[in-house]
Coordinates of C-alpha atoms and ligand atoms in Angstrom, one line a residue:
M1 CA 30.6 161.6 225.8
T2 CA 33.9 163.2 226.8
M3 CA 35.8 165.6 224.5
G4 CA 38.4 163.0 223.6
E5 CA 35.7 160.6 222.5
I6 CA 34.4 163.2 220.1
Y7 CA 37.8 163.2 218.3
V8 CA 37.8 159.4 218.1
K9 CA 34.3 159.3 216.7
T10 CA 35.0 162.0 214.2
A11 CA 38.2 160.4 213.0
A12 CA 36.4 157.1 212.6
L13 CA 33.6 158.8 210.5
D14 CA 36.3 160.5 208.5
A15 CA 38.0 157.2 207.6
A16 CA 34.7 155.5 206.9
F17 CA 33.0 158.2 204.8
H18 CA 35.4 160.6 203.2
M19 CA 37.4 160.1 200.1
P20 CA 41.0 159.8 201.2
T21 CA 42.3 163.0 199.6
Y22 CA 43.7 164.4 202.9
A23 CA 46.0 162.7 205.4
R24 CA 44.5 164.7 208.3
K25 CA 46.7 165.6 211.3
E26 CA 45.8 164.3 214.7
A27 CA 43.9 167.3 216.0
M28 CA 40.3 168.4 216.0
F29 CA 39.7 172.1 216.4
V30 CA 36.4 173.3 217.7
R31 CA 37.0 176.9 218.5
G32 CA 39.3 179.8 217.6
S33 CA 40.1 183.3 218.7
G34 CA 42.7 185.6 217.1
M35 CA 45.7 183.3 216.5
R36 CA 44.6 180.8 219.0
L37 CA 42.9 177.5 218.3
Y38 CA 41.3 175.2 220.8
D39 CA 40.9 171.4 220.3
D40 CA 38.1 169.1 221.4
E41 CA 39.7 168.7 224.9
G42 CA 40.0 172.5 225.4
R43 CA 43.8 172.5 224.7
E44 CA 45.1 175.8 223.3
Y45 CA 47.3 176.0 220.2
L46 CA 49.1 178.9 218.5
D47 CA 48.1 178.8 214.8
F48 CA 50.9 179.5 212.3
V49 CA 48.9 178.1 209.4
A50 CA 45.7 180.3 209.5
A51 CA 43.8 177.9 207.2
I52 CA 46.6 178.0 204.7
G53 CA 46.6 181.8 204.7
A54 CA 42.8 182.2 204.6
V55 CA 42.3 183.8 208.0
N56 CA 44.5 186.9 208.0
L57 CA 42.3 188.7 210.6
G58 CA 42.5 185.8 213.1
H59 CA 39.8 183.4 214.1
A60 CA 36.3 184.4 214.9
H61 CA 36.7 188.1 214.2
P62 CA 33.6 189.8 215.6
A63 CA 33.3 192.3 212.7
V64 CA 33.1 189.4 210.2
A65 CA 30.8 187.4 212.4
D66 CA 28.4 190.4 212.8
A67 CA 28.4 191.2 209.1
V68 CA 27.6 187.5 208.2
D69 CA 25.0 187.2 211.0
A70 CA 23.2 190.4 209.9
Q71 CA 23.2 189.4 206.2
M72 CA 22.2 185.8 206.9
R73 CA 19.1 187.0 208.6
K74 CA 18.3 189.3 205.7
L75 CA 19.0 187.6 202.4
V76 CA 21.4 184.7 201.7
Q77 CA 21.4 184.1 198.0
V78 CA 19.5 185.1 194.8
S79 CA 22.2 184.2 192.2
N80 CA 24.0 186.5 189.9
L81 CA 20.9 187.2 187.8
Y82 CA 19.9 190.1 190.1
H83 CA 21.5 193.0 191.9
V84 CA 22.2 192.4 195.6
E85 CA 23.8 194.4 198.4
H86 CA 27.5 194.4 199.1
R87 CA 28.7 192.9 195.8
D88 CA 29.3 196.1 193.9
E89 CA 30.7 197.9 196.9
L90 CA 33.2 195.0 197.3
A91 CA 34.1 195.2 193.6
E92 CA 34.8 199.0 194.0
V93 CA 36.9 198.3 197.1
L94 CA 39.0 195.7 195.2
V95 CA 39.5 197.9 192.3
G96 CA 40.5 200.7 194.7
L97 CA 43.1 198.4 196.3
L98 CA 44.6 197.5 193.0
G99 CA 44.3 200.9 191.3
G100 CA 43.5 201.8 187.7
D101 CA 40.5 201.1 185.6
R102 CA 39.6 197.5 186.4
R103 CA 36.6 195.2 186.4
V104 CA 35.9 192.3 188.8
F105 CA 34.5 188.8 188.4
F106 CA 33.7 187.0 191.6
A107 CA 34.4 183.3 192.1
N108 CA 34.2 180.9 195.0
S109 CA 37.9 179.9 195.5
G110 CA 41.4 180.5 194.2
A111 CA 41.1 177.8 191.6
E112 CA 37.9 179.2 190.3
A113 CA 39.4 182.7 190.2
N114 CA 42.3 181.3 188.1
E115 CA 39.9 179.4 185.8
G116 CA 38.2 182.7 185.2
A117 CA 41.5 184.4 184.5
I118 CA 42.5 181.6 182.1
K119 CA 39.2 181.9 180.2
L120 CA 39.4 185.6 180.0
A121 CA 43.0 185.6 178.8
R122 CA 42.1 183.0 176.1
K123 CA 39.1 185.0 174.9
W124 CA 41.2 188.1 174.9
G125 CA 44.0 186.3 172.9
R126 CA 41.5 185.1 170.3
T127 CA 39.8 188.5 170.1
V128 CA 43.0 190.6 169.8
H129 CA 45.5 188.2 168.1
G130 CA 43.2 185.7 166.4
E131 CA 42.2 182.0 166.9
G132 CA 45.1 179.9 168.2
C133 CA 46.5 182.5 170.5
A134 CA 45.7 180.5 173.6
G135 CA 49.0 179.5 175.1
I136 CA 49.7 180.3 178.8
V137 CA 53.2 180.2 180.3
T138 CA 53.5 179.5 184.0
A139 CA 56.4 178.7 186.3
L140 CA 57.7 175.3 187.3
N141 CA 56.9 174.6 191.0
S142 CA 53.9 176.9 190.8
F143 CA 50.5 176.1 192.2
H144 CA 47.3 177.5 190.7
G145 CA 44.6 175.1 191.9
R146 CA 43.2 171.6 191.6
T147 CA 40.6 171.9 188.8
L148 CA 41.7 170.5 185.5
A149 CA 42.8 173.8 183.8
T150 CA 44.4 175.1 187.0
L151 CA 46.2 171.8 187.5
A152 CA 47.4 172.0 183.9
A153 CA 48.7 175.5 184.8
T154 CA 50.3 174.2 188.0
G155 CA 54.0 173.5 187.2
Q156 CA 54.2 170.3 189.2
P157 CA 54.2 167.2 187.0
A158 CA 53.8 164.8 190.0
K159 CA 50.4 166.4 190.8
Q160 CA 49.3 166.1 187.2
E161 CA 50.2 162.6 186.2
A162 CA 47.2 160.7 187.4
F163 CA 44.7 163.1 185.8
Q164 CA 45.9 163.1 182.2
P165 CA 44.7 164.2 179.7
L166 CA 44.7 167.7 181.1
P167 CA 43.6 170.8 179.0
G168 CA 46.5 171.7 176.7
G169 CA 48.2 175.0 175.9
F170 CA 50.2 175.4 179.1
T171 CA 54.0 175.5 179.2
H172 CA 56.2 175.8 182.2
V173 CA 59.5 177.6 182.7
P174 CA 61.9 177.7 185.6
L175 CA 61.1 180.7 188.0
N176 CA 63.5 183.6 187.8
D177 CA 65.0 182.6 184.5
L178 CA 64.3 185.4 182.0
R179 CA 65.8 183.7 179.0
A180 CA 63.5 180.6 179.5
L181 CA 60.5 183.0 179.7
E182 CA 61.6 184.9 176.6
A183 CA 61.9 181.6 174.7
A184 CA 58.6 180.2 175.9
V185 CA 56.5 183.3 175.0
T186 CA 55.6 182.8 171.3
A187 CA 53.1 184.2 168.8
D188 CA 50.6 181.7 170.2
T189 CA 50.9 182.9 173.8
C190 CA 48.1 185.0 175.3
A191 CA 49.4 185.2 178.9
V192 CA 52.1 184.6 181.4
M193 CA 50.8 183.6 184.8
L194 CA 53.0 183.9 187.9
E195 CA 52.7 183.9 191.7
P196 CA 54.8 186.8 193.0
I197 CA 55.9 184.4 195.8
Q198 CA 55.2 180.7 195.1
G199 CA 53.3 179.5 198.2
E200 CA 52.4 175.8 197.9
G201 CA 55.7 175.2 196.1
G202 CA 57.6 176.2 199.2
V203 CA 57.7 180.0 199.5
Y204 CA 60.0 180.8 196.5
P205 CA 59.8 184.6 195.6
C206 CA 60.1 186.0 192.1
T207 CA 63.2 188.1 192.2
P208 CA 62.3 191.8 191.8
G209 CA 64.2 192.0 188.5
Y210 CA 62.4 188.9 187.1
L211 CA 58.9 190.2 187.8
Q212 CA 59.8 193.6 186.3
D213 CA 61.4 191.9 183.2
A214 CA 58.4 189.6 182.9
E215 CA 56.1 192.6 182.8
R216 CA 58.3 194.4 180.3
L217 CA 58.4 191.2 178.1
C218 CA 54.6 190.8 178.2
G219 CA 54.2 194.5 177.2
E220 CA 56.7 194.2 174.3
R221 CA 55.0 191.0 173.0
H222 CA 51.5 192.2 173.7
V223 CA 50.8 189.2 176.1
L224 CA 48.9 189.5 179.3
L225 CA 50.6 189.3 182.7
I226 CA 48.4 187.4 185.2
L227 CA 49.5 187.5 188.8
D228 CA 48.1 184.8 191.1
E229 CA 47.8 186.6 194.4
V230 CA 45.6 183.9 196.0
Q231 CA 48.0 183.3 198.8
T232 CA 50.1 186.5 198.8
G233 CA 47.1 188.9 198.9
F234 CA 45.4 190.9 201.6
W235 CA 48.5 192.1 203.4
R236 CA 49.9 188.6 203.8
C237 CA 53.3 190.0 202.7
G238 CA 53.2 193.1 204.8
A239 CA 53.3 196.7 203.5
T240 CA 50.8 196.5 200.7
A241 CA 47.5 194.8 200.0
F242 CA 49.0 192.7 197.2
A243 CA 52.6 191.4 197.0
H244 CA 53.2 192.9 193.5
Q245 CA 52.7 196.3 195.0
L246 CA 55.6 195.9 197.4
P247 CA 58.3 198.5 196.9
E248 CA 60.7 195.8 195.6
Y249 CA 58.2 194.8 192.9
R250 CA 55.9 197.6 192.0
A251 CA 54.5 195.6 189.1
D252 CA 51.4 196.5 187.1
P253 CA 49.7 193.2 186.1
D254 CA 46.9 193.1 183.5
I255 CA 45.0 190.5 185.6
V256 CA 45.1 189.7 189.3
T257 CA 43.5 186.8 191.0
C258 CA 42.8 186.6 194.7
A259 CA 40.8 184.5 197.1
K260 CA 41.8 182.9 200.5
A261 CA 41.9 185.7 203.0
M262 CA 39.4 188.0 201.2
A263 CA 36.5 187.0 203.5
N264 CA 38.6 185.7 206.4
G265 CA 37.9 182.1 205.8
L266 CA 34.6 182.1 203.9
P267 CA 34.8 180.9 200.3
I268 CA 35.3 183.7 197.8
G269 CA 37.7 184.5 195.0
A270 CA 38.0 187.2 192.4
V271 CA 39.5 188.0 189.0
V272 CA 40.4 191.6 188.6
A273 CA 41.3 192.7 185.1
R274 CA 42.1 195.9 183.3
A275 CA 38.8 197.2 181.9
D276 CA 39.8 196.9 178.2
I277 CA 40.6 193.2 178.8
A278 CA 37.5 192.5 180.9
D279 CA 35.3 193.9 178.1
V280 CA 35.9 190.8 175.9
F281 CA 33.7 188.8 178.3
Q282 CA 30.1 189.0 177.3
P283 CA 26.9 187.8 179.1
G284 CA 27.0 184.0 179.1
D285 CA 30.8 183.7 178.8
H286 CA 31.3 182.9 182.4
G287 CA 29.3 182.5 185.6
S288 CA 28.6 180.9 189.0
T289 CA 25.5 180.3 191.0
F290 CA 27.0 181.2 194.4
A291 CA 29.8 183.6 193.7
G292 CA 29.4 187.2 194.8
G293 CA 26.5 186.4 197.1
P294 CA 25.6 189.1 199.6
V295 CA 26.7 187.1 202.7
V296 CA 30.3 186.4 201.5
C297 CA 30.6 189.9 200.1
A298 CA 29.5 191.4 203.4
A299 CA 32.1 189.2 205.1
A300 CA 34.7 190.4 202.6
L301 CA 33.9 194.1 203.2
A302 CA 34.1 193.6 206.9
T303 CA 37.4 191.7 206.5
I304 CA 39.1 194.3 204.3
G305 CA 37.8 197.1 206.6
A306 CA 39.3 195.4 209.7
L307 CA 42.6 194.6 208.0
I308 CA 43.0 198.3 207.1
G309 CA 41.4 199.6 210.4
E310 CA 43.7 197.4 212.6
D311 CA 46.7 198.1 210.4
L312 CA 47.5 194.4 210.2
G313 CA 49.8 195.1 207.2
G314 CA 51.9 197.2 209.6
N315 CA 51.8 194.4 212.1
A316 CA 52.8 191.8 209.4
I317 CA 55.9 194.0 208.6
T318 CA 57.0 194.2 212.2
V319 CA 56.2 190.7 213.4
G320 CA 57.3 189.2 210.1
A321 CA 60.7 190.9 210.3
H322 CA 61.0 189.6 213.9
L323 CA 60.2 186.0 212.8
K324 CA 62.5 186.2 209.8
A325 CA 65.4 187.6 211.9
G326 CA 64.8 184.8 214.4
L327 CA 64.8 182.2 211.7
N328 CA 68.0 183.6 210.2
Q329 CA 69.6 183.6 213.6
L330 CA 68.7 179.9 214.0
A331 CA 70.1 179.3 210.6
A332 CA 73.4 180.9 211.7
D333 CA 73.4 179.2 215.1
T334 CA 72.5 175.6 214.1
A335 CA 73.1 173.5 211.1
G336 CA 69.4 172.7 210.9
I337 CA 68.2 175.5 208.6
E338 CA 69.7 176.0 205.2
E339 CA 67.7 178.9 204.0
V340 CA 65.0 181.3 205.1
R341 CA 62.6 182.7 202.5
G342 CA 59.6 185.0 202.2
T343 CA 58.4 188.3 203.3
G344 CA 55.9 189.8 205.8
L345 CA 54.1 186.9 207.4
M346 CA 54.6 184.5 204.5
L347 CA 57.9 182.8 205.5
A348 CA 59.6 179.4 205.3
A349 CA 62.5 177.7 206.8
H350 CA 64.2 175.3 204.5
L351 CA 65.6 172.5 206.6
A352 CA 69.0 170.8 206.0
E353 CA 67.4 167.4 206.6
P354 CA 64.2 165.9 205.4
R355 CA 62.4 166.3 208.8
A356 CA 59.7 168.8 208.0
A357 CA 56.8 166.5 208.6
E358 CA 58.3 165.1 211.8
F359 CA 58.9 168.7 213.2
A360 CA 55.4 169.8 212.3
A361 CA 54.0 166.7 214.1
E362 CA 56.0 167.5 217.2
A363 CA 55.0 171.1 217.0
L364 CA 51.4 170.1 217.0
R365 CA 52.0 167.9 220.1
Q366 CA 53.5 170.9 221.8
G367 CA 50.6 173.2 220.8
L368 CA 52.0 174.9 217.7
V369 CA 50.3 174.5 214.4
V370 CA 52.8 174.8 211.6
N371 CA 52.8 173.5 208.0
A372 CA 55.3 171.1 206.4
I373 CA 55.7 171.4 202.6
G374 CA 57.4 168.3 201.1
T375 CA 60.3 166.9 203.0
H376 CA 62.4 170.0 203.9
I377 CA 60.2 173.0 204.2
L378 CA 58.4 174.5 207.2
R379 CA 56.0 177.2 206.2
F380 CA 54.7 179.9 208.5
L381 CA 51.5 181.8 207.6
P382 CA 50.0 183.0 210.9
P383 CA 47.0 185.3 211.1
L384 CA 48.3 188.9 210.7
V385 CA 47.3 189.6 214.4
C386 CA 50.3 187.4 215.4
G387 CA 52.4 189.1 218.1
I388 CA 56.1 189.1 219.0
A389 CA 55.5 186.9 222.0
E390 CA 53.8 184.2 219.9
V391 CA 56.7 184.3 217.4
D392 CA 59.2 183.9 220.3
T393 CA 57.3 180.8 221.5
L394 CA 57.7 179.4 218.0
L395 CA 61.4 180.3 217.8
D396 CA 62.0 178.7 221.2
F397 CA 60.4 175.5 219.9
L398 CA 62.4 175.5 216.8
H399 CA 65.6 176.2 218.7
A400 CA 65.0 173.3 221.0
I401 CA 64.0 170.9 218.2
L402 CA 66.9 171.9 216.0
D403 CA 69.3 171.3 218.9
T404 CA 67.9 168.1 220.1
G405 CA 65.5 166.6 217.5
P406 CA 61.9 165.7 218.4
S407 CA 61.2 164.4 221.9
C408 CA 59.6 161.2 220.6
Ligands
PLP1 N1 46.7 179.8 193.7 C1 47.5 179.8 194.8 C2 48.7 180.7 194.7 C3 47.3 179.1 195.9 O1 48.1 179.1 196.9 C4 46.1 178.3 196.0 C5 45.8 177.5 197.1 O2 46.7 177.2 198.0 C6 45.2 178.3 194.9 C7 45.6 179.1 193.8 C8 44.0 177.5 194.9 O3 43.1 178.1 195.8 P1 41.8 177.2 196.3 O4 42.3 176.2 197.2 O5 41.0 178.3 197.0 O6 41.1 176.7 195.1

């Protein structure tokens, strides 16, 4: 069987046996290294998606592979009923990254981390303010996951419609509109939940003033501030481990959720809450069979160690600034880009015309993996090992396509 036939067979099996929840692109990746991916025919691609921001260290990082390999051969899983290696050390590292007196609950994904945060906030609301204090305010255009509660939290009615009735108690306000937030936080509200930079919604940042005002408002009304850092975490946005720590924000959330890049592509998530809030959880309140297992925790420790050791936050600042400047230059030189948004290596070009999917498909044909959001937005989330030369290849492609349109 030739390599091309493997793709054809796989695509046929996909169509025959998978639920059609994904419209997969016409590529099958079989190998990766750093920011390069290789398809079934050995063709090389530059990856500007990084598994939707889950592979910040780059593909097949040896430190993660070694950590996983060693732990797989030793002990894979015994559940959360017993102590294991790596779990507690990872919790200590996460608390160290966030600072303060905090406690961790491990989950298996971003949605699960947010579910945990929602449950914790509701139990805290009931404990501190009394029964009925269960409301959670989130932003319109946000994305917090696909489970029923996180879908209810997600401020995108189109994604919710088919799955009604969803869990109640969620209200949505326009991002960066303080008055709307002030009006939405009532005596029944236990938490406000925000992404510092909306990722799936199209890379829309909280303005610094808004995040600070939201924190102040939560403090004044004795409501929790939950920051969903599932996509923005682990140096994705450059200078700091989490976006809310960036100099322009310097926020101090009560609860932070993270996932995606924590174990460089292996499934893990975490809820990290101030200790006094976390203490409302008692044995039996929440749990997971798999979460916090020694293999994924070993992978996460190796990942965080390498992100720090290789100063990939520093690289994200430099290379991200280069990409942003290049996109802004394209916006100035052509009529094709209306706006450039984001920070570090979480960036988006908002196109003037609804051609995002068409451009992403052409990029793939030319060996560049980029992500289209909706009709107008190209999102760039490369591994943080991305270099200037790779960014220039992307900018050359965008320059050509914005000048000429796709070649077919
Ligand atoms: N929260 C944010 C901000 C996300 O970007 C995502 C996924 O894209 C999620 C939550 C859900 O994470 P997962 O797909 O791991 O459940």
